[in-house]
Short mmCIF file of C-alpha atoms in Angstrom, two decimals:
data_model
loop_
_atom_site.label_atom_id
_atom_site.label_comp_id
_atom_site.label_asym_id
_atom_site.label_seq_id
_atom_site.Cartn_x
_atom_site.Cartn_y
_atom_site.Cartn_z
CA MET A 1 0.00 0.07 -0.10
CA LYS A 2 2.94 2.35 0.76
CA GLU A 3 3.66 2.67 -2.98
CA LYS A 4 0.35 4.41 -3.58
CA ARG A 5 0.77 7.49 -1.80
CA VAL A 6 1.00 11.25 -2.74
CA ARG A 7 2.86 13.96 -0.82
CA ILE A 8 0.96 16.64 1.02
CA LEU A 9 3.11 19.28 2.36
CA ASP A 10 5.90 16.72 1.87
CA VAL A 11 4.04 13.96 4.01
CA ALA A 12 3.14 10.95 2.09
CA VAL A 13 -0.67 10.01 2.51
CA ASP A 14 -2.32 6.90 1.12
CA ILE A 15 -4.72 7.37 -1.89
CA ALA A 16 -6.55 4.09 -1.08
CA PRO A 17 -10.48 4.10 -1.54
CA THR A 18 -12.58 3.03 1.34
CA ARG A 19 -12.80 -0.69 0.52
CA ASP A 20 -8.92 -1.14 -0.06
CA ALA A 21 -8.06 0.82 3.10
CA SER A 22 -10.46 -1.24 5.22
CA GLU A 23 -9.37 -4.60 3.76
CA THR A 24 -5.74 -3.70 4.25
CA THR A 25 -6.47 -2.63 7.74
CA ILE A 26 -8.29 -5.92 8.50
CA GLN A 27 -5.37 -7.97 6.97
CA HIS A 28 -3.03 -6.14 9.19
CA LEU A 29 -5.11 -7.03 12.21
CA LYS A 30 -4.87 -10.66 11.38
CA GLU A 31 -1.08 -10.52 11.19
CA GLU A 32 1.40 -10.95 14.17
CA GLY A 33 2.79 -7.91 15.82
CA SER A 34 1.56 -4.37 16.23
CA LYS A 35 0.41 -2.30 13.16
CA VAL A 36 -0.29 1.41 12.97
CA VAL A 37 -2.90 3.38 11.01
CA TYR A 38 -2.45 7.11 11.29
CA PHE A 39 -5.19 9.63 10.33
CA VAL A 40 -3.75 13.07 9.34
CA ASN A 41 -5.62 16.30 9.42
CA SER A 42 -4.40 19.77 8.39
CA GLU A 43 -3.13 20.38 12.00
CA THR A 44 -1.06 17.13 11.86
CA LEU A 45 0.54 17.97 8.45
CA LEU A 46 1.47 21.46 9.88
CA LEU A 47 2.94 19.80 12.91
CA LEU A 48 4.99 17.25 10.92
CA GLN A 49 6.45 19.98 8.84
CA GLU A 50 8.24 21.26 12.08
CA ASN A 51 9.32 17.78 13.19
CA GLN A 52 11.17 15.48 10.83
CA GLU A 53 11.50 12.69 13.36
CA TRP A 54 7.62 12.66 13.74
CA LYS A 55 7.19 12.87 10.07
CA GLU A 56 9.30 9.88 9.32
CA LEU A 57 7.49 8.05 12.00
CA VAL A 58 4.02 8.70 10.62
CA GLU A 59 5.22 7.70 7.19
CA ARG A 60 6.36 4.32 8.59
CA SER A 61 2.75 3.52 9.51
CA GLU A 62 1.25 0.72 7.62
CA LEU A 63 -1.48 3.31 6.44
CA VAL A 64 -1.58 6.98 6.47
CA LEU A 65 -5.15 8.15 5.82
CA PRO A 66 -7.03 11.45 5.44
CA GLY A 67 -8.44 12.42 8.77
CA ASN A 68 -10.67 15.37 7.60
CA ALA A 69 -12.43 16.57 4.33
CA SER A 70 -9.74 19.16 3.74
CA VAL A 71 -6.86 16.59 3.49
CA ASN A 72 -9.13 14.15 1.51
CA THR A 73 -9.89 16.86 -1.08
CA SER A 74 -6.11 17.90 -1.19
CA VAL A 75 -5.27 14.30 -2.28
CA ASN A 76 -7.57 14.68 -5.34
CA GLU A 77 -6.15 18.12 -6.17
CA ILE A 78 -2.54 16.83 -6.12
CA LEU A 79 -3.43 13.78 -8.16
CA GLY A 80 -5.22 16.06 -10.81
CA HIS A 81 -8.29 13.91 -10.85
CA LYS A 82 -10.95 12.34 -8.55
CA ARG A 83 -9.85 9.10 -7.22
CA ASP A 84 -12.25 6.44 -5.97
CA PRO A 85 -13.55 7.99 -2.71
CA PHE A 86 -12.28 7.40 0.82
CA PHE A 87 -15.17 7.94 3.31
CA LEU A 88 -14.16 7.97 6.94
CA GLU A 89 -17.53 7.00 8.36
CA ASP A 90 -17.69 3.89 6.11
CA TYR A 91 -14.18 2.92 7.01
CA PHE A 92 -14.85 2.85 10.70
CA ASP A 93 -18.22 1.00 10.12
CA ILE A 94 -16.39 -1.69 8.25
CA ILE A 95 -13.65 -2.04 10.87
CA LEU A 96 -15.96 -1.96 13.82
CA ASP A 97 -18.40 -4.50 12.15
CA TYR A 98 -15.44 -6.74 11.74
CA ALA A 99 -14.47 -6.35 15.47
CA VAL A 100 -18.01 -7.41 16.41
CA GLU A 101 -18.01 -10.58 14.13
CA THR A 102 -14.68 -11.65 15.31
CA GLY A 103 -14.87 -10.82 18.98
CA CYS A 104 -12.07 -8.30 18.88
CA GLU A 105 -11.35 -6.40 22.11
CA LEU A 106 -11.15 -2.68 21.75
CA LEU A 107 -9.57 -0.03 23.97
CA LEU A 108 -10.23 3.59 23.64
CA VAL A 109 -7.97 6.27 25.01
CA ALA A 110 -9.65 9.75 25.02
CA GLU A 111 -8.69 13.12 25.88
CA ASP A 112 -11.10 13.54 28.85
CA GLU A 113 -14.11 12.05 30.43
CA GLU A 114 -16.79 13.78 28.48
CA LYS A 115 -15.22 12.78 25.15
CA PHE A 116 -14.65 9.22 26.38
CA ILE A 117 -18.31 8.97 27.33
CA SER A 118 -19.51 10.44 24.08
CA VAL A 119 -17.49 8.15 21.92
CA GLN A 120 -18.28 5.09 24.01
CA GLU A 121 -22.04 5.73 23.80
CA ASN A 122 -21.99 6.41 20.12
CA ILE A 123 -20.12 3.25 19.46
CA HIS A 124 -22.38 1.14 21.66
CA GLU A 125 -25.57 2.48 20.33
CA LYS A 126 -25.05 0.72 17.01
CA ARG A 127 -22.87 -2.08 18.33
CA PRO A 128 -23.97 -3.12 21.88
CA PHE A 129 -22.15 -6.39 21.76
CA LEU A 130 -18.74 -4.78 20.95
CA THR A 131 -16.16 -5.40 23.65
CA LEU A 132 -15.03 -1.89 24.28
CA SER A 133 -13.18 -0.58 27.40
CA GLY A 134 -11.03 2.48 27.92
CA THR A 135 -9.43 5.31 29.84
CA PHE A 136 -9.23 8.98 29.60
CA LEU A 137 -6.82 11.84 30.83
CA THR A 138 -7.88 13.45 34.04
CA GLU A 139 -7.13 17.10 35.15
CA GLN A 140 -3.71 15.70 36.47
CA GLU A 141 -2.89 14.84 32.81
CA GLU A 142 -1.17 11.47 33.20
CA SER A 143 2.19 11.04 31.79
CA PRO A 144 2.62 9.06 28.56
CA ASP A 145 4.20 6.25 30.64
CA HIS A 146 0.88 5.95 32.64
CA ILE A 147 -1.20 5.84 29.47
CA VAL A 148 0.98 2.99 27.92
CA ASN A 149 0.91 1.05 31.11
CA GLU A 150 -2.94 1.27 31.00
CA ILE A 151 -2.87 0.04 27.40
CA ASN A 152 -0.56 -2.85 28.11
CA SER A 153 -2.56 -4.01 31.09
CA VAL A 154 -5.39 -4.83 28.65
CA ALA A 155 -3.35 -5.60 25.44
CA PRO A 156 -6.27 -4.99 23.19
CA ASP A 157 -6.68 -6.30 19.66
CA ILE A 158 -7.57 -2.71 18.55
CA LEU A 159 -6.37 0.47 20.26
CA LEU A 160 -8.30 3.68 19.44
CA MET A 161 -6.04 6.66 20.25
CA ALA A 162 -8.37 9.76 20.36
CA LEU A 163 -5.97 12.36 21.77
CA THR A 164 -4.56 15.57 20.45
CA ASP A 165 -2.08 15.29 17.56
CA LYS A 166 0.91 16.35 19.80
CA LYS A 167 0.06 13.75 22.50
CA GLN A 168 -0.46 11.13 19.92
CA LEU A 169 2.93 11.88 18.21
CA GLU A 170 4.72 11.93 21.45
CA ILE A 171 3.43 8.57 22.45
CA LEU A 172 3.96 7.01 19.05
CA GLY A 173 7.47 8.43 18.94
CA THR A 174 8.54 7.14 22.40
CA PHE A 175 6.50 3.95 22.83
CA ARG A 176 5.92 2.62 19.32
CA GLU A 177 7.71 -0.66 20.17
CA GLN A 178 6.56 -0.99 23.70
CA ILE A 179 2.71 -0.66 23.19
CA ASN A 180 1.03 -3.95 23.30
CA ALA A 181 -1.81 -3.73 20.89
CA GLY A 182 -2.63 -5.54 17.56
CA LEU A 183 -3.72 -2.62 15.59
CA MET A 184 -3.26 0.91 16.60
CA LEU A 185 -5.65 3.49 15.10
CA PHE A 186 -4.54 7.07 15.78
CA THR A 187 -7.77 8.88 15.27
CA GLY A 188 -7.42 12.21 16.90
CA ASP A 189 -10.84 13.93 17.21
CA ILE A 190 -12.60 12.06 14.44
CA LEU A 191 -14.62 9.67 16.60
CA TYR A 192 -15.65 12.39 18.96
CA HIS A 193 -16.77 14.71 16.08
CA LYS A 194 -18.89 11.70 14.77
CA ALA A 195 -20.38 11.23 18.26
CA VAL A 196 -21.26 14.84 18.38
CA LEU A 197 -22.95 14.92 15.09
CA GLU A 198 -25.01 11.80 15.73
CA ALA A 199 -25.95 12.49 19.41
CA GLU A 200 -29.57 13.19 20.46
CA ILE A 201 -30.08 16.94 20.81
CA PRO A 202 -31.59 17.91 24.12
CA GLU A 203 -35.26 19.02 23.95
CA THR A 204 -34.53 22.50 25.32
CA ILE A 205 -32.05 23.17 22.52
CA GLN A 206 -34.51 21.74 19.90
CA LYS A 207 -37.18 24.24 21.17
CA LEU A 208 -34.78 27.13 20.69
CA LYS A 209 -33.94 25.87 17.27
CA ILE A 210 -30.18 26.32 17.70
CA GLU A 211 -29.10 22.53 17.06
CA ASN A 212 -26.33 23.44 14.73
CA LEU A 213 -24.92 26.19 17.06
CA TYR A 214 -25.20 23.62 19.90
CA LYS A 215 -23.07 21.02 17.91
CA TRP A 216 -20.69 23.63 16.76
CA PHE A 217 -19.87 24.58 20.46
CA ARG A 218 -19.73 20.92 21.58
CA LYS A 219 -17.30 19.88 18.89
CA GLY A 220 -14.78 22.57 19.97
CA GLY A 221 -11.67 23.70 18.34
CA ARG A 222 -13.52 24.64 15.14
CA MET A 223 -11.71 27.92 14.78
CA ARG A 224 -8.26 26.14 15.23
CA SER A 225 -9.26 23.60 12.54
CA PHE A 226 -10.45 26.33 10.10
CA LEU A 227 -7.17 28.24 10.40
CA ALA A 228 -5.20 25.08 10.08
CA ASN A 229 -7.12 24.14 6.96
CA LEU A 230 -6.55 27.73 5.50
CA LYS A 231 -2.92 27.56 6.29
CA MET A 232 -2.56 24.13 4.76
CA LYS A 233 -4.31 25.30 1.50
CA LEU A 234 -2.09 28.47 1.18
CA GLN A 235 0.97 26.47 1.67
CA LEU A 236 -0.08 23.82 -0.89
CA LYS A 237 -0.48 26.68 -3.35
CA GLN A 238 2.89 27.95 -2.64
CA HIS A 239 4.35 24.50 -3.20
CA ARG A 240 2.70 24.23 -6.53
#
């Protein structure tokens, strides 16, 4: 799969469509040893420009996939044509359905309790029989060592890392060989944003007819993401 990549801000990203990416991921899950799938968004790409070691680390992942619409669109722009599409939601549906069918054990590591509960409830609503446990960072902000110890105490088949880009990269950089998990999915805020979009809106919010505003505030980091997307687009134009 690594030969089918394009460079976005000098970071190699896979051009695989949904089915190819999910089938490759499942194949890696069946193999011995730990495998990494890293989802990159605009903020990730900007961070990797500043750290060559992190960039090389991400590129050594078994798959490097678009983590938001902006990066997904940029792949097509660089290719010069529309490739077979990659849909994040469909990809995760395929992986999670496979996990239910085969009895895989999943562990979720989230940024805080609210995000952990939101993602857990969202996943269990559709897949109540999925074996999903997890942990989240508290106000004391546990050290990376503590997080890795929590992961290794479970040794999950699939690890869902849902932390900030910087924390994820720090953990991957320091503990790539020590983490005991079959498949590591570094998802950033993808799963939380999905949970917010699909969550039931409180009745009081519905009466006020401010559902979109409510979701906008709950997702958080929208302005940061907007600026990162804009900066990435400007830099891509300069590169061309």
